[in-house]
mmCIF file of C-alpha atoms and ligand atoms in Angstrom:
data_model
loop_
_atom_site.group_PDB
_atom_site.id
_atom_site.type_symbol
_atom_site.label_atom_id
_atom_site.label_comp_id
_atom_site.label_asym_id
_atom_site.label_seq_id
_atom_site.Cartn_x
_atom_site.Cartn_y
_atom_site.Cartn_z
ATOM 1 C CA MET A 1421 -8.052 -17.947 -1.789
ATOM 2 C CA SER A 1422 -8.389 -18.881 1.726
ATOM 3 C CA LYS A 1423 -11.338 -21.191 2.245
ATOM 4 C CA LYS A 1424 -12.706 -19.743 5.556
ATOM 5 C CA ILE A 1425 -13.242 -16.593 3.780
ATOM 6 C CA GLU A 1426 -16.688 -15.545 2.328
ATOM 7 C CA ARG A 1427 -16.572 -15.376 -1.550
ATOM 8 C CA LYS A 1428 -18.525 -12.319 -2.211
ATOM 9 C CA LEU A 1429 -18.840 -8.637 -1.673
ATOM 10 C CA PRO A 1430 -21.229 -7.249 0.842
ATOM 11 C CA GLU A 1431 -24.276 -5.167 -0.648
ATOM 12 C CA GLY A 1432 -24.130 -1.535 -1.299
ATOM 13 C CA ILE A 1433 -20.670 -1.161 -1.912
ATOM 14 C CA LYS A 1434 -19.878 2.345 -3.529
ATOM 15 C CA ALA A 1435 -16.106 2.877 -3.547
ATOM 16 C CA ALA A 1436 -12.883 1.048 -3.523
ATOM 17 C CA LEU A 1437 -9.938 2.428 -1.468
ATOM 18 C CA VAL A 1438 -6.876 1.292 -3.642
ATOM 19 C CA ASP A 1439 -3.329 1.121 -2.247
ATOM 20 C CA MET A 1440 -0.602 1.922 -4.686
ATOM 21 C CA ASP A 1441 2.864 -0.061 -4.004
ATOM 22 C CA GLY A 1442 2.364 -3.728 -4.522
ATOM 23 C CA VAL A 1443 -1.357 -3.139 -5.926
ATOM 24 C CA LEU A 1444 -0.876 -0.704 -8.838
ATOM 25 C CA TYR A 1445 2.738 -1.038 -9.240
ATOM 26 C CA ASP A 1446 5.260 -3.986 -8.525
ATOM 27 C CA SER A 1447 7.349 -1.824 -6.804
ATOM 28 C CA MET A 1448 7.994 -3.531 -3.368
ATOM 29 C CA PRO A 1449 11.275 -5.101 -4.501
ATOM 30 C CA PHE A 1450 12.563 -1.698 -5.155
ATOM 31 C CA HIS A 1451 11.404 -0.078 -2.053
ATOM 32 C CA ALA A 1452 13.034 -3.236 0.171
ATOM 33 C CA ASN A 1453 16.125 -2.587 -1.660
ATOM 34 C CA ALA A 1454 16.220 1.258 -1.265
ATOM 35 C CA TRP A 1455 15.526 0.796 2.376
ATOM 36 C CA HIS A 1456 18.122 -1.740 3.018
ATOM 37 C CA GLN A 1457 20.816 0.229 1.128
ATOM 38 C CA LEU A 1458 19.915 3.630 2.979
ATOM 39 C CA PHE A 1459 20.081 1.952 6.351
ATOM 40 C CA LEU A 1460 23.287 -0.207 5.470
ATOM 41 C CA GLU A 1461 25.051 3.246 4.591
ATOM 42 C CA LEU A 1462 23.991 4.661 8.041
ATOM 43 C CA GLY A 1463 25.514 1.689 9.765
ATOM 44 C CA VAL A 1464 22.701 -0.706 10.325
ATOM 45 C CA ILE A 1465 24.029 -4.201 9.526
ATOM 46 C CA ASN A 1466 21.328 -6.398 10.926
ATOM 47 C CA SER A 1467 18.675 -5.890 8.090
ATOM 48 C CA ASN A 1468 17.888 -7.640 4.977
ATOM 49 C CA PRO A 1469 15.648 -6.394 2.045
ATOM 50 C CA GLU A 1470 12.927 -8.946 3.010
ATOM 51 C CA GLU A 1471 12.536 -7.400 6.678
ATOM 52 C CA TYR A 1472 11.013 -4.205 4.588
ATOM 53 C CA TYR A 1473 8.077 -5.795 3.434
ATOM 54 C CA LEU A 1474 6.795 -6.012 7.021
ATOM 55 C CA TYR A 1475 6.913 -2.128 7.304
ATOM 56 C CA GLU A 1476 5.055 -1.539 3.853
ATOM 57 C CA GLY A 1477 2.394 1.104 4.513
ATOM 58 C CA MET A 1478 3.989 2.865 7.099
ATOM 59 C CA THR A 1479 5.315 6.436 6.386
ATOM 60 C CA GLY A 1480 8.825 6.622 5.428
ATOM 61 C CA ALA A 1481 9.352 8.831 8.599
ATOM 62 C CA ASP A 1482 8.143 6.141 10.812
ATOM 63 C CA THR A 1483 10.326 3.525 9.305
ATOM 64 C CA ILE A 1484 13.163 5.691 9.548
ATOM 65 C CA GLY A 1485 12.497 6.642 13.353
ATOM 66 C CA MET A 1486 11.724 3.087 13.917
ATOM 67 C CA ILE A 1487 14.820 1.327 12.576
ATOM 68 C CA LEU A 1488 17.223 3.987 13.795
ATOM 69 C CA LYS A 1489 15.991 3.682 17.427
ATOM 70 C CA ARG A 1490 15.958 -0.217 17.372
ATOM 71 C CA GLU A 1491 19.275 -0.640 15.546
ATOM 72 C CA LEU A 1492 21.501 2.289 16.522
ATOM 73 C CA ASN A 1493 19.489 3.550 19.676
ATOM 74 C CA ARG A 1494 19.297 6.992 18.487
ATOM 75 C CA ASP A 1495 16.640 9.530 18.226
ATOM 76 C CA THR A 1496 15.790 11.474 14.817
ATOM 77 C CA THR A 1497 14.286 14.962 14.372
ATOM 78 C CA PRO A 1498 11.476 15.440 11.841
ATOM 79 C CA GLU A 1499 14.091 17.698 9.665
ATOM 80 C CA GLU A 1500 16.394 14.274 9.747
ATOM 81 C CA ARG A 1501 13.705 11.993 8.852
ATOM 82 C CA LYS A 1502 12.610 14.071 6.052
ATOM 83 C CA ALA A 1503 16.152 14.217 4.529
ATOM 84 C CA LEU A 1504 16.711 10.711 4.855
ATOM 85 C CA TYR A 1505 13.355 9.895 3.268
ATOM 86 C CA ALA A 1506 14.476 12.076 0.501
ATOM 87 C CA LYS A 1507 17.605 9.889 0.135
ATOM 88 C CA LYS A 1508 15.432 6.664 0.153
ATOM 89 C CA SER A 1509 13.390 8.062 -2.400
ATOM 90 C CA GLU A 1510 16.309 9.030 -4.748
ATOM 91 C CA LYS A 1511 17.606 5.328 -4.179
ATOM 92 C CA PHE A 1512 14.212 4.053 -4.927
ATOM 93 C CA LYS A 1513 14.085 6.190 -8.437
ATOM 94 C CA ASN A 1514 17.477 4.987 -9.355
ATOM 95 C CA CYS A 1515 16.366 1.058 -8.810
ATOM 96 C CA GLY A 1516 14.823 0.960 -12.346
ATOM 97 C CA GLU A 1517 11.955 1.543 -14.703
ATOM 98 C CA LYS A 1518 8.674 1.389 -12.461
ATOM 99 C CA LYS A 1519 6.361 -1.485 -13.313
ATOM 100 C CA MET A 1520 2.809 -1.555 -13.423
ATOM 101 C CA MET A 1521 1.304 -4.602 -11.709
ATOM 102 C CA PRO A 1522 -0.033 -7.228 -13.930
ATOM 103 C CA GLY A 1523 -3.838 -7.428 -13.694
ATOM 104 C CA ALA A 1524 -4.098 -3.838 -11.997
ATOM 105 C CA SER A 1525 -5.634 -2.102 -15.220
ATOM 106 C CA GLU A 1526 -8.032 -5.057 -15.475
ATOM 107 C CA MET A 1527 -9.045 -4.919 -11.821
ATOM 108 C CA LEU A 1528 -9.613 -0.990 -11.979
ATOM 109 C CA GLU A 1529 -11.908 -1.636 -15.118
ATOM 110 C CA ALA A 1530 -13.924 -4.397 -13.505
ATOM 111 C CA LEU A 1531 -14.403 -2.107 -10.318
ATOM 112 C CA LYS A 1532 -15.556 0.833 -12.665
ATOM 113 C CA GLU A 1533 -17.968 -1.601 -14.571
ATOM 114 C CA LYS A 1534 -19.679 -2.212 -11.143
ATOM 115 C CA GLY A 1535 -19.984 1.821 -10.616
ATOM 116 C CA LEU A 1536 -17.382 1.829 -7.998
ATOM 117 C CA ASN A 1537 -15.691 5.186 -7.386
ATOM 118 C CA THR A 1538 -11.744 4.550 -7.114
ATOM 119 C CA ILE A 1539 -9.709 6.322 -4.397
ATOM 120 C CA LEU A 1540 -5.864 6.093 -4.187
ATOM 121 C CA VAL A 1541 -4.743 5.435 -0.418
ATOM 122 C CA THR A 1542 -0.928 5.199 -0.059
ATOM 123 C CA GLY A 1543 1.476 5.765 2.776
ATOM 124 C CA SER A 1544 3.814 6.905 0.132
ATOM 125 C CA ALA A 1545 4.800 10.203 -1.004
ATOM 126 C CA GLN A 1546 6.935 8.761 -3.743
ATOM 127 C CA SER A 1547 6.596 11.375 -6.485
ATOM 128 C CA SER A 1548 8.130 9.156 -9.165
ATOM 129 C CA LEU A 1549 5.265 7.077 -9.094
ATOM 130 C CA LEU A 1550 2.520 9.281 -8.124
ATOM 131 C CA ASP A 1551 3.416 11.726 -11.078
ATOM 132 C CA GLY A 1552 2.591 8.601 -13.283
ATOM 133 C CA ILE A 1553 -0.500 7.743 -12.131
ATOM 134 C CA ASP A 1554 -2.720 9.620 -14.480
ATOM 135 C CA ILE A 1555 -0.604 8.207 -17.405
ATOM 136 C CA ASP A 1556 -0.580 4.603 -16.357
ATOM 137 C CA TYR A 1557 -4.234 4.537 -14.964
ATOM 138 C CA PRO A 1558 -6.046 7.300 -16.717
ATOM 139 C CA GLY A 1559 -9.218 8.606 -14.978
ATOM 140 C CA PHE A 1560 -9.206 6.491 -12.092
ATOM 141 C CA PHE A 1561 -7.481 8.755 -9.527
ATOM 142 C CA PRO A 1562 -7.775 12.309 -10.278
ATOM 143 C CA LYS A 1563 -5.961 14.700 -7.630
ATOM 144 C CA GLU A 1564 -9.088 15.104 -5.499
ATOM 145 C CA ARG A 1565 -9.383 11.142 -5.119
ATOM 146 C CA ARG A 1566 -5.844 10.554 -3.661
ATOM 147 C CA VAL A 1567 -4.783 10.211 0.078
ATOM 148 C CA THR A 1568 -0.906 10.101 0.230
ATOM 149 C CA ALA A 1569 1.616 10.280 3.113
ATOM 150 C CA LEU A 1570 1.572 14.173 2.682
ATOM 151 C CA ASP A 1571 -2.354 14.186 3.844
ATOM 152 C CA VAL A 1572 -2.138 12.402 6.849
ATOM 153 C CA ASN A 1573 -0.811 12.525 10.439
ATOM 154 C CA HIS A 1574 -0.773 9.108 10.938
ATOM 155 C CA GLY A 1575 0.550 6.404 8.450
ATOM 156 C CA LYS A 1576 -0.910 2.894 8.129
ATOM 157 C CA PRO A 1577 -1.364 0.726 10.257
ATOM 158 C CA HIS A 1578 -3.415 3.724 11.845
ATOM 159 C CA PRO A 1579 -6.826 3.822 10.091
ATOM 160 C CA GLU A 1580 -6.564 7.662 9.366
ATOM 161 C CA PRO A 1581 -5.473 7.031 5.796
ATOM 162 C CA TYR A 1582 -8.468 5.071 4.822
ATOM 163 C CA LEU A 1583 -10.830 7.076 7.005
ATOM 164 C CA ARG A 1584 -9.593 10.003 4.773
ATOM 165 C CA GLY A 1585 -10.014 8.023 1.693
ATOM 166 C CA LEU A 1586 -13.771 7.592 2.889
ATOM 167 C CA GLU A 1587 -14.036 11.114 3.264
ATOM 168 C CA LYS A 1588 -12.773 11.842 -0.178
ATOM 169 C CA ALA A 1589 -15.334 8.942 -1.639
ATOM 170 C CA GLY A 1590 -18.289 10.522 0.429
ATOM 171 C CA VAL A 1591 -19.274 7.182 1.639
ATOM 172 C CA SER A 1592 -19.552 5.393 5.065
ATOM 173 C CA PRO A 1593 -17.028 2.098 5.830
ATOM 174 C CA GLN A 1594 -19.883 0.108 5.012
ATOM 175 C CA GLU A 1595 -19.848 1.368 1.535
ATOM 176 C CA ALA A 1596 -16.368 0.999 0.584
ATOM 177 C CA ILE A 1597 -13.809 -2.011 0.096
ATOM 178 C CA VAL A 1598 -10.051 -1.533 0.681
ATOM 179 C CA ILE A 1599 -7.561 -3.404 -1.581
ATOM 180 C CA GLU A 1600 -4.371 -3.954 -0.008
ATOM 181 C CA ASN A 1601 -1.057 -6.074 -0.369
ATOM 182 C CA ALA A 1602 0.429 -5.471 3.028
ATOM 183 C CA PRO A 1603 -0.449 -6.943 6.658
ATOM 184 C CA LEU A 1604 -0.036 -3.461 7.955
ATOM 185 C CA GLY A 1605 -2.261 -1.905 5.208
ATOM 186 C CA VAL A 1606 -4.886 -4.677 5.948
ATOM 187 C CA ARG A 1607 -4.753 -3.733 9.580
ATOM 188 C CA SER A 1608 -5.491 0.100 8.802
ATOM 189 C CA GLY A 1609 -8.351 -0.793 6.370
ATOM 190 C CA LYS A 1610 -9.978 -3.130 9.087
ATOM 191 C CA ALA A 1611 -9.588 -0.357 11.642
ATOM 192 C CA SER A 1612 -11.547 2.006 9.574
ATOM 193 C CA GLY A 1613 -14.223 -0.342 9.257
ATOM 194 C CA CYS A 1614 -14.073 -1.402 5.601
ATOM 195 C CA PHE A 1615 -14.265 -4.643 4.048
ATOM 196 C CA THR A 1616 -10.650 -5.456 3.316
ATOM 197 C CA ILE A 1617 -9.444 -7.586 0.360
ATOM 198 C CA ALA A 1618 -5.653 -8.857 0.427
ATOM 199 C CA VAL A 1619 -3.779 -9.585 -2.705
ATOM 200 C CA THR A 1620 -0.614 -11.177 -1.868
ATOM 201 C CA THR A 1621 1.793 -9.861 -4.652
ATOM 202 C CA GLY A 1622 4.744 -10.110 -2.396
ATOM 203 C CA PRO A 1623 6.624 -12.667 -0.420
ATOM 204 C CA ILE A 1624 4.504 -12.428 2.629
ATOM 205 C CA PRO A 1625 2.573 -15.673 3.301
ATOM 206 C CA ALA A 1626 -1.528 -15.630 3.289
ATOM 207 C CA SER A 1627 -1.487 -16.575 6.687
ATOM 208 C CA GLU A 1628 -0.126 -13.257 7.825
ATOM 209 C CA PHE A 1629 -2.921 -11.515 5.992
ATOM 210 C CA GLU A 1630 -5.502 -13.602 7.884
ATOM 211 C CA LYS A 1631 -4.135 -12.952 11.193
ATOM 212 C CA GLU A 1632 -4.883 -9.260 10.239
ATOM 213 C CA GLY A 1633 -8.631 -10.323 9.594
ATOM 214 C CA ALA A 1634 -8.502 -9.959 5.832
ATOM 215 C CA ASP A 1635 -11.844 -10.607 4.365
ATOM 216 C CA LEU A 1636 -10.913 -12.097 1.111
ATOM 217 C CA ILE A 1637 -7.066 -13.074 0.030
ATOM 218 C CA PHE A 1638 -6.384 -13.647 -3.774
ATOM 219 C CA PRO A 1639 -2.867 -14.826 -4.687
ATOM 220 C CA ASP A 1640 -2.410 -12.282 -7.230
ATOM 221 C CA MET A 1641 -3.764 -9.480 -9.178
ATOM 222 C CA LYS A 1642 -5.102 -11.191 -12.344
ATOM 223 C CA THR A 1643 -6.909 -13.707 -10.241
ATOM 224 C CA PHE A 1644 -8.521 -11.042 -8.237
ATOM 225 C CA ALA A 1645 -9.549 -9.071 -11.366
ATOM 226 C CA GLN A 1646 -10.691 -12.415 -12.952
ATOM 227 C CA TRP A 1647 -12.951 -13.026 -9.832
ATOM 228 C CA LEU A 1648 -14.243 -9.439 -10.055
ATOM 229 C CA LYS A 1649 -15.820 -9.942 -13.517
ATOM 230 C CA THR A 1650 -17.522 -13.163 -12.338
ATOM 231 C CA ILE A 1651 -19.292 -11.942 -9.262
HETATM 232 CA CA1 LIG B 2448 1.047 -1.479 -0.432
#
């Protein structure tokens, strides 16, 4: 954990807004590979899988629009972005078995123990993961406590996903924490006014999360879950 950072939660926290990919599922390597393959097939040769960790949290449509404009200098229609995102989702599904993030169940149990309501806030619309949430994390994210890419006009790093999460929780930003693994997700959480916790479950260094103003930074989910139990 970074030392500049305070080591406790603010008073009066009632809800935890929890990201999905890279927090509940160890799915980012699959997403990165699926994006890389998709763009390679479209003629984008100047990218590598690691690059896509940086765009984590953005909607698929935003990522597609940005990369095709930058690399091929062409505009895309909403229909095309939707079709390409469906292709990417298919590739993601074919990457292999989804893996739950080690320590994530423990983290959710610790939040529940503290009386916090849990809300899912993901930039993803990946049904292959969303459909499994009730089985993998039973009781934590009923349908009315989920914000997905389908519920928002703007993906992360815009604050809208977390603002929608606050609405669903019925709390103010001062009463909620955000749990994120991506720099753009941290930016979104901070912009919504919430105390934002980064768990660095991927290859991006802690310094990137400090730059985004993360209030706490943990090296992995197990460490975060253990810490929650001690406070
Ligand atoms: Ca994430």
